[in-house]
GROMACS .gro file of C-alpha atoms in nm:
model
  506
    1UNK     CA    1  -2.734  -0.272  -2.282
    2UNK     CA    2  -2.413  -0.221  -2.475
    3UNK     CA    3  -2.111  -0.388  -2.387
    4UNK     CA    4  -1.959  -0.126  -2.307
    5UNK     CA    5  -1.543  -0.076  -2.292
    6UNK     CA    6  -1.432  -0.206  -1.973
    7UNK     CA    7  -1.330   0.145  -1.751
    8UNK     CA    8  -1.210   0.210  -1.419
    9UNK     CA    9  -1.184   0.389  -1.136
   10UNK     CA   10  -0.957   0.510  -0.857
   11UNK     CA   11  -1.091   0.844  -0.666
   12UNK     CA   12  -0.906   0.892  -0.334
   13UNK     CA   13  -0.938   1.217  -0.088
   14UNK     CA   14  -0.550   1.397  -0.080
   15UNK     CA   15  -0.647   1.364   0.320
   16UNK     CA   16  -0.320   1.138   0.439
   17UNK     CA   17  -0.165   0.852   0.350
   18UNK     CA   18  -0.215   0.566   0.087
   19UNK     CA   19  -0.356   0.233   0.344
   20UNK     CA   20  -0.270  -0.063   0.221
   21UNK     CA   21  -0.633  -0.170   0.197
   22UNK     CA   22  -0.653   0.144  -0.089
   23UNK     CA   23  -0.325   0.031  -0.304
   24UNK     CA   24  -0.541  -0.292  -0.299
   25UNK     CA   25  -0.857  -0.100  -0.406
   26UNK     CA   26  -0.568   0.006  -0.671
   27UNK     CA   27  -0.477  -0.318  -0.731
   28UNK     CA   28  -0.826  -0.463  -0.832
   29UNK     CA   29  -0.893  -0.235  -1.064
   30UNK     CA   30  -0.620  -0.207  -1.230
   31UNK     CA   31  -0.569  -0.577  -1.316
   32UNK     CA   32  -0.934  -0.573  -1.414
   33UNK     CA   33  -0.848  -0.357  -1.702
   34UNK     CA   34  -0.582  -0.482  -1.822
   35UNK     CA   35  -0.702  -0.825  -1.834
   36UNK     CA   36  -1.048  -0.709  -2.047
   37UNK     CA   37  -0.768  -0.397  -2.218
   38UNK     CA   38  -0.904  -0.183  -2.042
   39UNK     CA   39  -0.827   0.197  -1.929
   40UNK     CA   40  -0.744   0.297  -1.543
   41UNK     CA   41  -0.869   0.569  -1.466
   42UNK     CA   42  -0.690   0.800  -1.099
   43UNK     CA   43  -0.969   1.067  -0.992
   44UNK     CA   44  -0.921   1.325  -0.729
   45UNK     CA   45  -1.209   1.391  -0.508
   46UNK     CA   46  -1.169   1.676  -0.367
   47UNK     CA   47  -1.475   1.799  -0.283
   48UNK     CA   48  -1.427   1.873   0.112
   49UNK     CA   49  -1.165   2.139   0.155
   50UNK     CA   50  -1.190   2.122   0.483
   51UNK     CA   51  -1.020   1.810   0.494
   52UNK     CA   52  -0.729   1.896   0.240
   53UNK     CA   53  -0.392   1.855   0.342
   54UNK     CA   54  -0.096   1.961   0.138
   55UNK     CA   55   0.136   1.718  -0.036
   56UNK     CA   56  -0.134   1.464   0.004
   57UNK     CA   57  -0.186   1.382  -0.471
   58UNK     CA   58   0.138   1.403  -0.491
   59UNK     CA   59   0.213   1.112  -0.236
   60UNK     CA   60  -0.114   0.916  -0.421
   61UNK     CA   61   0.084   0.984  -0.703
   62UNK     CA   62   0.423   0.887  -0.621
   63UNK     CA   63   0.282   0.563  -0.455
   64UNK     CA   64   0.104   0.464  -0.781
   65UNK     CA   65   0.383   0.496  -0.954
   66UNK     CA   66   0.633   0.291  -0.749
   67UNK     CA   67   0.437  -0.024  -0.719
   68UNK     CA   68   0.349  -0.015  -1.093
   69UNK     CA   69   0.057   0.135  -1.099
   70UNK     CA   70  -0.015   0.383  -1.375
   71UNK     CA   71  -0.320   0.575  -1.468
   72UNK     CA   72  -0.364   0.560  -1.833
   73UNK     CA   73  -0.588   0.907  -1.720
   74UNK     CA   74  -0.502   1.142  -1.418
   75UNK     CA   75  -0.448   1.482  -1.269
   76UNK     CA   76  -0.068   1.459  -1.404
   77UNK     CA   77  -0.135   1.194  -1.756
   78UNK     CA   78  -0.466   1.369  -1.893
   79UNK     CA   79  -0.796   1.276  -2.102
   80UNK     CA   80  -1.099   1.359  -2.240
   81UNK     CA   81  -1.258   1.347  -1.987
   82UNK     CA   82  -0.998   1.550  -1.793
   83UNK     CA   83  -1.054   1.793  -1.541
   84UNK     CA   84  -0.991   1.518  -1.310
   85UNK     CA   85  -1.003   1.707  -1.012
   86UNK     CA   86  -1.357   1.708  -0.840
   87UNK     CA   87  -1.314   2.039  -0.710
   88UNK     CA   88  -1.201   2.182  -1.090
   89UNK     CA   89  -1.480   2.028  -1.206
   90UNK     CA   90  -1.715   2.205  -0.901
   91UNK     CA   91  -1.935   2.393  -1.147
   92UNK     CA   92  -2.044   2.113  -1.364
   93UNK     CA   93  -2.253   1.967  -1.065
   94UNK     CA   94  -2.482   2.187  -0.891
   95UNK     CA   95  -2.656   2.143  -1.251
   96UNK     CA   96  -2.731   1.804  -1.188
   97UNK     CA   97  -2.854   1.863  -0.822
   98UNK     CA   98  -3.084   2.107  -0.914
   99UNK     CA   99  -3.229   1.939  -1.220
  100UNK     CA  100  -3.322   1.617  -0.892
  101UNK     CA  101  -3.441   1.907  -0.702
  102UNK     CA  102  -3.674   2.068  -0.999
  103UNK     CA  103  -3.781   1.657  -1.009
  104UNK     CA  104  -3.867   1.613  -0.622
  105UNK     CA  105  -3.583   1.386  -0.596
  106UNK     CA  106  -3.369   1.660  -0.443
  107UNK     CA  107  -3.460   1.970  -0.220
  108UNK     CA  108  -3.306   2.231  -0.052
  109UNK     CA  109  -3.225   2.235   0.331
  110UNK     CA  110  -3.167   2.621   0.509
  111UNK     CA  111  -3.123   2.484   0.876
  112UNK     CA  112  -2.840   2.599   1.067
  113UNK     CA  113  -2.542   2.406   1.186
  114UNK     CA  114  -2.651   2.562   1.531
  115UNK     CA  115  -2.971   2.448   1.420
  116UNK     CA  116  -2.966   2.140   1.359
  117UNK     CA  117  -2.708   2.085   1.666
  118UNK     CA  118  -2.985   2.115   1.863
  119UNK     CA  119  -3.202   1.923   1.718
  120UNK     CA  120  -2.941   1.609   1.772
  121UNK     CA  121  -2.949   1.718   2.156
  122UNK     CA  122  -3.242   1.721   2.172
  123UNK     CA  123  -3.411   1.377   1.957
  124UNK     CA  124  -3.188   1.072   2.004
  125UNK     CA  125  -2.945   0.921   1.736
  126UNK     CA  126  -3.098   1.181   1.439
  127UNK     CA  127  -3.131   1.173   1.149
  128UNK     CA  128  -3.204   1.425   0.815
  129UNK     CA  129  -3.426   1.197   0.652
  130UNK     CA  130  -3.834   1.098   0.638
  131UNK     CA  131  -3.909   1.072   0.970
  132UNK     CA  132  -3.796   1.430   1.088
  133UNK     CA  133  -3.736   1.658   0.742
  134UNK     CA  134  -4.117   1.747   0.846
  135UNK     CA  135  -4.010   1.974   1.128
  136UNK     CA  136  -3.703   2.113   0.941
  137UNK     CA  137  -3.684   2.455   0.724
  138UNK     CA  138  -3.610   2.334   0.381
  139UNK     CA  139  -3.806   2.398   0.013
  140UNK     CA  140  -4.059   2.037   0.143
  141UNK     CA  141  -4.192   2.277   0.494
  142UNK     CA  142  -4.181   2.648   0.386
  143UNK     CA  143  -4.346   2.827   0.047
  144UNK     CA  144  -4.218   2.823  -0.297
  145UNK     CA  145  -4.219   3.245  -0.227
  146UNK     CA  146  -4.031   3.158   0.096
  147UNK     CA  147  -3.728   2.921   0.031
  148UNK     CA  148  -3.713   3.215  -0.372
  149UNK     CA  149  -3.638   3.485  -0.131
  150UNK     CA  150  -3.413   3.277   0.074
  151UNK     CA  151  -3.283   3.191  -0.241
  152UNK     CA  152  -3.246   3.523  -0.356
  153UNK     CA  153  -3.064   3.684  -0.025
  154UNK     CA  154  -2.794   3.403  -0.069
  155UNK     CA  155  -2.915   3.192   0.214
  156UNK     CA  156  -2.615   2.950   0.312
  157UNK     CA  157  -2.825   2.610   0.250
  158UNK     CA  158  -2.775   2.284   0.056
  159UNK     CA  159  -2.942   2.040  -0.141
  160UNK     CA  160  -3.068   1.725   0.001
  161UNK     CA  161  -3.185   1.407  -0.143
  162UNK     CA  162  -3.549   1.307  -0.051
  163UNK     CA  163  -3.517   0.890   0.021
  164UNK     CA  164  -3.838   0.740  -0.067
  165UNK     CA  165  -3.978   0.635   0.367
  166UNK     CA  166  -4.096   0.272   0.209
  167UNK     CA  167  -3.882   0.080  -0.080
  168UNK     CA  168  -3.667  -0.189  -0.113
  169UNK     CA  169  -3.421  -0.151  -0.390
  170UNK     CA  170  -3.122  -0.426  -0.487
  171UNK     CA  171  -2.840  -0.473  -0.715
  172UNK     CA  172  -2.608  -0.705  -0.837
  173UNK     CA  173  -2.287  -0.800  -0.665
  174UNK     CA  174  -2.010  -0.869  -0.848
  175UNK     CA  175  -1.899  -1.036  -0.590
  176UNK     CA  176  -2.121  -1.060  -0.232
  177UNK     CA  177  -2.467  -1.149  -0.543
  178UNK     CA  178  -2.801  -0.989  -0.500
  179UNK     CA  179  -2.801  -0.664  -0.198
  180UNK     CA  180  -3.145  -0.476  -0.105
  181UNK     CA  181  -3.159  -0.237   0.167
  182UNK     CA  182  -3.486  -0.046   0.286
  183UNK     CA  183  -3.485   0.315   0.146
  184UNK     CA  184  -3.657   0.466   0.477
  185UNK     CA  185  -3.359   0.306   0.715
  186UNK     CA  186  -3.156   0.598   0.508
  187UNK     CA  187  -3.135   0.950   0.604
  188UNK     CA  188  -3.131   1.254   0.356
  189UNK     CA  189  -2.801   1.348   0.224
  190UNK     CA  190  -2.624   1.652   0.203
  191UNK     CA  191  -2.542   1.650  -0.243
  192UNK     CA  192  -2.432   2.022  -0.262
  193UNK     CA  193  -2.263   2.140  -0.019
  194UNK     CA  194  -2.282   2.540   0.080
  195UNK     CA  195  -2.015   2.624  -0.002
  196UNK     CA  196  -2.078   2.443  -0.340
  197UNK     CA  197  -1.930   2.172  -0.371
  198UNK     CA  198  -2.042   1.847  -0.461
  199UNK     CA  199  -2.000   1.525  -0.165
  200UNK     CA  200  -1.924   1.223  -0.204
  201UNK     CA  201  -2.221   1.052  -0.317
  202UNK     CA  202  -2.317   1.315  -0.613
  203UNK     CA  203  -2.071   1.386  -0.747
  204UNK     CA  204  -1.920   0.982  -0.752
  205UNK     CA  205  -2.234   0.917  -0.904
  206UNK     CA  206  -2.207   1.169  -1.183
  207UNK     CA  207  -1.827   1.172  -1.222
  208UNK     CA  208  -1.902   0.771  -1.298
  209UNK     CA  209  -2.143   0.895  -1.594
  210UNK     CA  210  -1.954   1.162  -1.737
  211UNK     CA  211  -1.610   0.975  -1.760
  212UNK     CA  212  -1.802   0.648  -1.902
  213UNK     CA  213  -1.687   0.419  -1.584
  214UNK     CA  214  -1.815   0.045  -1.617
  215UNK     CA  215  -1.679  -0.070  -1.336
  216UNK     CA  216  -1.692   0.003  -0.943
  217UNK     CA  217  -1.470  -0.188  -0.659
  218UNK     CA  218  -1.446  -0.025  -0.338
  219UNK     CA  219  -1.400  -0.133   0.009
  220UNK     CA  220  -1.743  -0.295   0.133
  221UNK     CA  221  -1.760   0.009   0.439
  222UNK     CA  222  -1.938   0.189   0.107
  223UNK     CA  223  -2.183  -0.080   0.110
  224UNK     CA  224  -2.399   0.161   0.352
  225UNK     CA  225  -2.393   0.435   0.087
  226UNK     CA  226  -2.543   0.241  -0.201
  227UNK     CA  227  -2.907   0.301  -0.130
  228UNK     CA  228  -2.815   0.657  -0.217
  229UNK     CA  229  -2.656   0.599  -0.528
  230UNK     CA  230  -2.860   0.395  -0.708
  231UNK     CA  231  -3.139   0.633  -0.619
  232UNK     CA  232  -2.892   0.952  -0.803
  233UNK     CA  233  -2.851   0.725  -1.092
  234UNK     CA  234  -3.216   0.582  -1.183
  235UNK     CA  235  -3.329   0.933  -1.062
  236UNK     CA  236  -3.077   1.136  -1.356
  237UNK     CA  237  -3.155   0.949  -1.571
  238UNK     CA  238  -2.901   0.696  -1.599
  239UNK     CA  239  -3.004   0.338  -1.471
  240UNK     CA  240  -2.827   0.141  -1.817
  241UNK     CA  241  -2.516   0.373  -1.787
  242UNK     CA  242  -2.490   0.204  -1.418
  243UNK     CA  243  -2.085   0.074  -1.380
  244UNK     CA  244  -2.081  -0.294  -1.237
  245UNK     CA  245  -2.045  -0.283  -0.850
  246UNK     CA  246  -1.801  -0.506  -0.682
  247UNK     CA  247  -1.741  -0.414  -0.278
  248UNK     CA  248  -1.421  -0.612  -0.128
  249UNK     CA  249  -1.403  -0.701   0.164
  250UNK     CA  250  -1.194  -0.515   0.425
  251UNK     CA  251  -0.776  -0.582   0.558
  252UNK     CA  252  -0.859  -0.729   0.866
  253UNK     CA  253  -0.620  -0.678   1.196
  254UNK     CA  254  -0.441  -1.016   1.244
  255UNK     CA  255  -0.636  -1.143   1.520
  256UNK     CA  256  -0.959  -1.091   1.293
  257UNK     CA  257  -1.127  -0.813   1.481
  258UNK     CA  258  -1.191  -0.528   1.258
  259UNK     CA  259  -0.993  -0.336   0.974
  260UNK     CA  260  -0.739  -0.236   1.066
  261UNK     CA  261  -0.600   0.056   1.081
  262UNK     CA  262  -0.254   0.282   1.073
  263UNK     CA  263  -0.326   0.246   1.535
  264UNK     CA  264  -0.266  -0.166   1.469
  265UNK     CA  265   0.027  -0.102   1.257
  266UNK     CA  266   0.249   0.145   1.535
  267UNK     CA  267   0.109  -0.059   1.801
  268UNK     CA  268   0.191  -0.436   1.688
  269UNK     CA  269   0.488  -0.267   1.508
  270UNK     CA  270   0.462  -0.234   1.111
  271UNK     CA  271   0.358  -0.059   0.837
  272UNK     CA  272   0.030  -0.043   0.690
  273UNK     CA  273   0.095   0.261   0.487
  274UNK     CA  274   0.227   0.214   0.123
  275UNK     CA  275   0.514   0.449   0.139
  276UNK     CA  276   0.634   0.766   0.427
  277UNK     CA  277   0.381   0.982   0.498
  278UNK     CA  278   0.438   1.310   0.735
  279UNK     CA  279   0.128   1.461   0.822
  280UNK     CA  280   0.236   1.910   0.822
  281UNK     CA  281  -0.079   1.990   1.070
  282UNK     CA  282  -0.071   1.719   1.303
  283UNK     CA  283   0.345   1.699   1.290
  284UNK     CA  284   0.337   1.288   1.235
  285UNK     CA  285   0.519   1.068   1.106
  286UNK     CA  286   0.310   0.718   0.981
  287UNK     CA  287   0.615   0.477   0.827
  288UNK     CA  288   0.556   0.301   0.502
  289UNK     CA  289   0.636  -0.110   0.352
  290UNK     CA  290   0.871   0.139   0.051
  291UNK     CA  291   1.134   0.260   0.320
  292UNK     CA  292   1.138   0.007   0.538
  293UNK     CA  293   1.291  -0.211   0.235
  294UNK     CA  294   1.062  -0.353   0.033
  295UNK     CA  295   1.024  -0.479  -0.289
  296UNK     CA  296   0.718  -0.307  -0.520
  297UNK     CA  297   0.659  -0.664  -0.708
  298UNK     CA  298   0.629  -0.858  -0.321
  299UNK     CA  299   0.406  -0.543  -0.211
  300UNK     CA  300   0.178  -0.615  -0.471
  301UNK     CA  301   0.191  -1.019  -0.387
  302UNK     CA  302   0.059  -0.971  -0.055
  303UNK     CA  303  -0.183  -0.696  -0.110
  304UNK     CA  304  -0.383  -0.969  -0.448
  305UNK     CA  305  -0.284  -1.242  -0.163
  306UNK     CA  306  -0.556  -1.099   0.084
  307UNK     CA  307  -0.904  -1.173   0.022
  308UNK     CA  308  -0.828  -1.382  -0.333
  309UNK     CA  309  -0.578  -1.605  -0.507
  310UNK     CA  310  -0.615  -1.873  -0.828
  311UNK     CA  311  -0.727  -2.137  -0.655
  312UNK     CA  312  -0.426  -2.327  -0.778
  313UNK     CA  313  -0.235  -2.292  -0.436
  314UNK     CA  314   0.049  -2.121  -0.672
  315UNK     CA  315   0.158  -1.793  -0.460
  316UNK     CA  316   0.393  -1.579  -0.560
  317UNK     CA  317   0.255  -1.398  -0.865
  318UNK     CA  318   0.419  -1.088  -1.054
  319UNK     CA  319   0.244  -0.817  -1.173
  320UNK     CA  320   0.172  -0.975  -1.582
  321UNK     CA  321   0.062  -1.335  -1.390
  322UNK     CA  322  -0.149  -1.139  -1.154
  323UNK     CA  323  -0.293  -0.979  -1.490
  324UNK     CA  324  -0.306  -1.326  -1.684
  325UNK     CA  325  -0.455  -1.471  -1.394
  326UNK     CA  326  -0.664  -1.231  -1.124
  327UNK     CA  327  -1.051  -1.320  -1.226
  328UNK     CA  328  -1.324  -1.103  -0.928
  329UNK     CA  329  -1.506  -1.507  -0.905
  330UNK     CA  330  -1.173  -1.594  -0.713
  331UNK     CA  331  -1.228  -1.228  -0.476
  332UNK     CA  332  -1.350  -1.395  -0.112
  333UNK     CA  333  -1.681  -1.216   0.048
  334UNK     CA  334  -1.478  -1.259   0.394
  335UNK     CA  335  -1.192  -1.024   0.537
  336UNK     CA  336  -0.886  -1.096   0.524
  337UNK     CA  337  -0.679  -1.134   0.788
  338UNK     CA  338  -0.314  -0.908   0.758
  339UNK     CA  339  -0.033  -1.126   0.895
  340UNK     CA  340   0.273  -0.920   0.864
  341UNK     CA  341   0.543  -1.216   0.929
  342UNK     CA  342   0.405  -1.388   0.587
  343UNK     CA  343   0.382  -1.007   0.418
  344UNK     CA  344   0.814  -1.018   0.562
  345UNK     CA  345   0.816  -1.369   0.362
  346UNK     CA  346   0.686  -1.226   0.012
  347UNK     CA  347   0.917  -1.010   0.031
  348UNK     CA  348   1.231  -1.242   0.085
  349UNK     CA  349   1.101  -1.450  -0.168
  350UNK     CA  350   1.101  -1.174  -0.424
  351UNK     CA  351   1.452  -1.059  -0.297
  352UNK     CA  352   1.524  -1.460  -0.351
  353UNK     CA  353   1.442  -1.483  -0.724
  354UNK     CA  354   1.494  -1.120  -0.818
  355UNK     CA  355   1.826  -1.103  -1.063
  356UNK     CA  356   2.106  -0.905  -0.885
  357UNK     CA  357   2.085  -0.655  -1.160
  358UNK     CA  358   1.701  -0.600  -1.098
  359UNK     CA  359   1.849  -0.572  -0.722
  360UNK     CA  360   2.171  -0.284  -0.793
  361UNK     CA  361   1.998  -0.021  -0.789
  362UNK     CA  362   1.793  -0.056  -0.456
  363UNK     CA  363   2.093  -0.258  -0.304
  364UNK     CA  364   2.314   0.051  -0.368
  365UNK     CA  365   2.127   0.316  -0.199
  366UNK     CA  366   2.079   0.079   0.125
  367UNK     CA  367   2.416   0.098   0.135
  368UNK     CA  368   2.596   0.420   0.038
  369UNK     CA  369   2.285   0.581   0.245
  370UNK     CA  370   2.472   0.367   0.639
  371UNK     CA  371   2.843   0.538   0.451
  372UNK     CA  372   2.879   0.240   0.251
  373UNK     CA  373   3.161   0.296  -0.042
  374UNK     CA  374   3.056   0.055  -0.361
  375UNK     CA  375   3.354   0.104  -0.618
  376UNK     CA  376   3.297  -0.145  -0.951
  377UNK     CA  377   2.961  -0.267  -1.028
  378UNK     CA  378   3.054  -0.566  -1.084
  379UNK     CA  379   3.168  -0.637  -0.710
  380UNK     CA  380   2.830  -0.571  -0.618
  381UNK     CA  381   2.675  -0.758  -0.813
  382UNK     CA  382   2.879  -1.162  -0.669
  383UNK     CA  383   2.812  -0.992  -0.315
  384UNK     CA  384   2.462  -0.949  -0.416
  385UNK     CA  385   2.391  -1.265  -0.484
  386UNK     CA  386   2.610  -1.449  -0.248
  387UNK     CA  387   2.354  -1.285   0.040
  388UNK     CA  388   1.998  -1.195  -0.100
  389UNK     CA  389   1.917  -1.575   0.072
  390UNK     CA  390   2.032  -1.398   0.367
  391UNK     CA  391   1.729  -1.118   0.280
  392UNK     CA  392   1.428  -1.015   0.436
  393UNK     CA  393   1.404  -0.689   0.356
  394UNK     CA  394   1.584  -0.442   0.153
  395UNK     CA  395   1.731  -0.301   0.476
  396UNK     CA  396   1.874  -0.577   0.519
  397UNK     CA  397   2.134  -0.576   0.252
  398UNK     CA  398   2.336  -0.367   0.556
  399UNK     CA  399   2.414  -0.597   0.736
  400UNK     CA  400   2.466  -0.876   0.540
  401UNK     CA  401   2.756  -0.685   0.289
  402UNK     CA  402   2.887  -0.394   0.370
  403UNK     CA  403   3.155  -0.676   0.551
  404UNK     CA  404   3.249  -0.689   0.236
  405UNK     CA  405   3.328  -0.272   0.135
  406UNK     CA  406   3.451  -0.232   0.485
  407UNK     CA  407   3.600  -0.394   0.735
  408UNK     CA  408   3.402  -0.441   1.098
  409UNK     CA  409   3.455  -0.204   1.314
  410UNK     CA  410   3.332  -0.421   1.590
  411UNK     CA  411   3.368  -0.815   1.696
  412UNK     CA  412   3.123  -1.030   1.851
  413UNK     CA  413   3.472  -1.058   2.134
  414UNK     CA  414   3.267  -1.279   2.352
  415UNK     CA  415   3.198  -1.551   2.117
  416UNK     CA  416   3.566  -1.586   2.074
  417UNK     CA  417   3.732  -1.496   2.419
  418UNK     CA  418   3.650  -1.735   2.663
  419UNK     CA  419   3.773  -1.980   2.505
  420UNK     CA  420   4.070  -1.869   2.295
  421UNK     CA  421   4.413  -1.985   2.373
  422UNK     CA  422   4.743  -2.003   2.178
  423UNK     CA  423   4.659  -2.286   1.998
  424UNK     CA  424   4.468  -2.076   1.815
  425UNK     CA  425   4.710  -1.780   1.769
  426UNK     CA  426   4.902  -1.988   1.612
  427UNK     CA  427   4.674  -2.121   1.431
  428UNK     CA  428   4.524  -1.807   1.274
  429UNK     CA  429   4.937  -1.729   1.192
  430UNK     CA  430   4.972  -2.055   0.971
  431UNK     CA  431   4.666  -1.998   0.816
  432UNK     CA  432   4.737  -1.663   0.695
  433UNK     CA  433   5.103  -1.746   0.578
  434UNK     CA  434   4.979  -2.099   0.494
  435UNK     CA  435   4.721  -1.880   0.236
  436UNK     CA  436   4.951  -1.678   0.083
  437UNK     CA  437   5.113  -1.925  -0.090
  438UNK     CA  438   4.803  -2.067  -0.263
  439UNK     CA  439   4.826  -2.042  -0.636
  440UNK     CA  440   4.416  -1.922  -0.653
  441UNK     CA  441   4.232  -1.793  -0.339
  442UNK     CA  442   3.911  -1.974  -0.475
  443UNK     CA  443   3.677  -2.159  -0.211
  444UNK     CA  444   3.730  -2.495  -0.190
  445UNK     CA  445   4.139  -2.513  -0.208
  446UNK     CA  446   4.117  -2.268   0.071
  447UNK     CA  447   3.873  -2.476   0.215
  448UNK     CA  448   4.035  -2.738   0.176
  449UNK     CA  449   4.404  -2.573   0.327
  450UNK     CA  450   4.196  -2.452   0.657
  451UNK     CA  451   4.101  -2.808   0.759
  452UNK     CA  452   4.411  -2.972   0.674
  453UNK     CA  453   4.607  -2.755   0.938
  454UNK     CA  454   4.220  -2.826   1.204
  455UNK     CA  455   4.348  -3.097   1.173
  456UNK     CA  456   4.728  -3.096   1.181
  457UNK     CA  457   4.729  -2.859   1.521
  458UNK     CA  458   4.429  -3.112   1.660
  459UNK     CA  459   4.154  -2.830   1.694
  460UNK     CA  460   3.800  -2.909   1.565
  461UNK     CA  461   3.697  -2.760   1.328
  462UNK     CA  462   3.454  -2.587   1.464
  463UNK     CA  463   3.721  -2.433   1.676
  464UNK     CA  464   3.837  -2.266   1.478
  465UNK     CA  465   3.552  -2.196   1.200
  466UNK     CA  466   3.362  -1.930   1.423
  467UNK     CA  467   3.637  -1.754   1.512
  468UNK     CA  468   3.802  -1.703   1.125
  469UNK     CA  469   3.400  -1.631   1.034
  470UNK     CA  470   3.380  -1.274   1.295
  471UNK     CA  471   3.715  -1.205   1.154
  472UNK     CA  472   3.648  -1.137   0.855
  473UNK     CA  473   3.245  -0.996   0.875
  474UNK     CA  474   3.260  -0.915   1.275
  475UNK     CA  475   2.964  -1.171   1.333
  476UNK     CA  476   2.812  -1.478   1.380
  477UNK     CA  477   2.601  -1.424   1.030
  478UNK     CA  478   2.660  -1.383   0.670
  479UNK     CA  479   2.723  -1.742   0.393
  480UNK     CA  480   2.976  -1.967   0.330
  481UNK     CA  481   3.287  -1.817   0.512
  482UNK     CA  482   3.483  -1.948   0.208
  483UNK     CA  483   3.331  -1.755  -0.101
  484UNK     CA  484   3.323  -1.481   0.175
  485UNK     CA  485   3.703  -1.505   0.197
  486UNK     CA  486   3.728  -1.563  -0.186
  487UNK     CA  487   3.574  -1.232  -0.256
  488UNK     CA  488   3.775  -0.986   0.006
  489UNK     CA  489   4.014  -1.147  -0.173
  490UNK     CA  490   4.428  -1.246  -0.055
  491UNK     CA  491   4.496  -0.949   0.038
  492UNK     CA  492   4.220  -0.771   0.212
  493UNK     CA  493   4.150  -1.153   0.432
  494UNK     CA  494   4.481  -1.148   0.560
  495UNK     CA  495   4.508  -0.762   0.655
  496UNK     CA  496   4.183  -0.893   0.873
  497UNK     CA  497   4.303  -1.195   1.014
  498UNK     CA  498   4.581  -0.978   1.152
  499UNK     CA  499   4.350  -0.658   1.259
  500UNK     CA  500   4.084  -0.931   1.443
  501UNK     CA  501   4.402  -1.162   1.653
  502UNK     CA  502   4.502  -0.828   1.826
  503UNK     CA  503   4.160  -0.804   1.931
  504UNK     CA  504   4.133  -1.112   2.002
  505UNK     CA  505   4.480  -1.148   2.207
  506UNK     CA  506   4.490  -0.835   2.353
   0.00000   0.00000   0.00000
């Protein structure tokens, strides 16, 4: 087979929010495509109309846009293999399902849901396959005339693949090596449903072939479906064009026992979706990483490290660095435990390393959403530089920066009042006079004056530094207190000392 251009796809169902495992699948597809100069395709697998959720497709596109993983081809972008929604490709699939029937690799099944329910009650662990198909209503047990009559009359039916009962089939997985399956253990999966829509099994093979997909990355939970797909590639005569497969390891719960689910996130207090998701059908709100305060670069960085590393011990990667360093060989076969504390560490590092200019829009959104007015961009940039090392999430900028724009509404009185004395009142009254006569209002000069006055008054530095901080910010947090005063400026600093003194001495 000649070397094909690298073409990969992410093919989600629009049935709900986008799990971080889904975003990692997108990321690995994207990295592989960009590393090899290929194309990344977004295809919407909406064949199960009963599970379709309004707004889910747009949500998926918005998540990828936030992450910066922009498809080269998609329902909105278009492309030479359009349409990219399976529901709009419905007419394509029956042709291939009928071809499989004519070749003897598939068959019509006319069993009603009631008949199948009865059979499941009658037979423990019932599977529609080689063991039971001969006792059911299908084109393998009915005469040709009966089948033709049923089809002519429009009798509801599905088309099922006819799985061989005693074959071993294998394929080479780029992560796991050779994987083998016994076909007799797999049931006759439905390929075309009664409504004419294909199931995932038929659609994914037909679309991957027609869209010339060269490599297919998907979660390891899809491994049990591999024998059906292998046979479809073979039966349809496309075996030489089959993509190379990589089944990605699961993202596990923090304790390592089982796949991470949104219930685990709700139970343990962290998001598992990329962005906030609201399901109108269930009236359920599920939180996302974006709204919690994660930077998209940090989110991608932490996902990349769940099951992959470059072998050097490096942990912080930009998207461009990930593209350069990414290789399939470095993906682990074992599942990766999700650690939310580690996830927050990545975000803190990204915030710390980001230029203030890159953060200003997001920080301004955080502050203005809480009613903070920002008048000068240059001032905001200075504040971001001063406080960003203290922020783990973007939302932390409210606590760490809001006091630069508005006087504290409340003070941590309990940390001050029990030890308050008239000497301290006198100290701060004199400090106001001292500061008002400063030639410069720079941190080093303010600190020198402050320390000299404390010594003159016989006060320990710690006895007055904490009250000074609380006067300016309201609590026991923030950067170097003289940096805060210098940024606030003389008039605002003196005003805040006055206001807080009134509270402390009340």
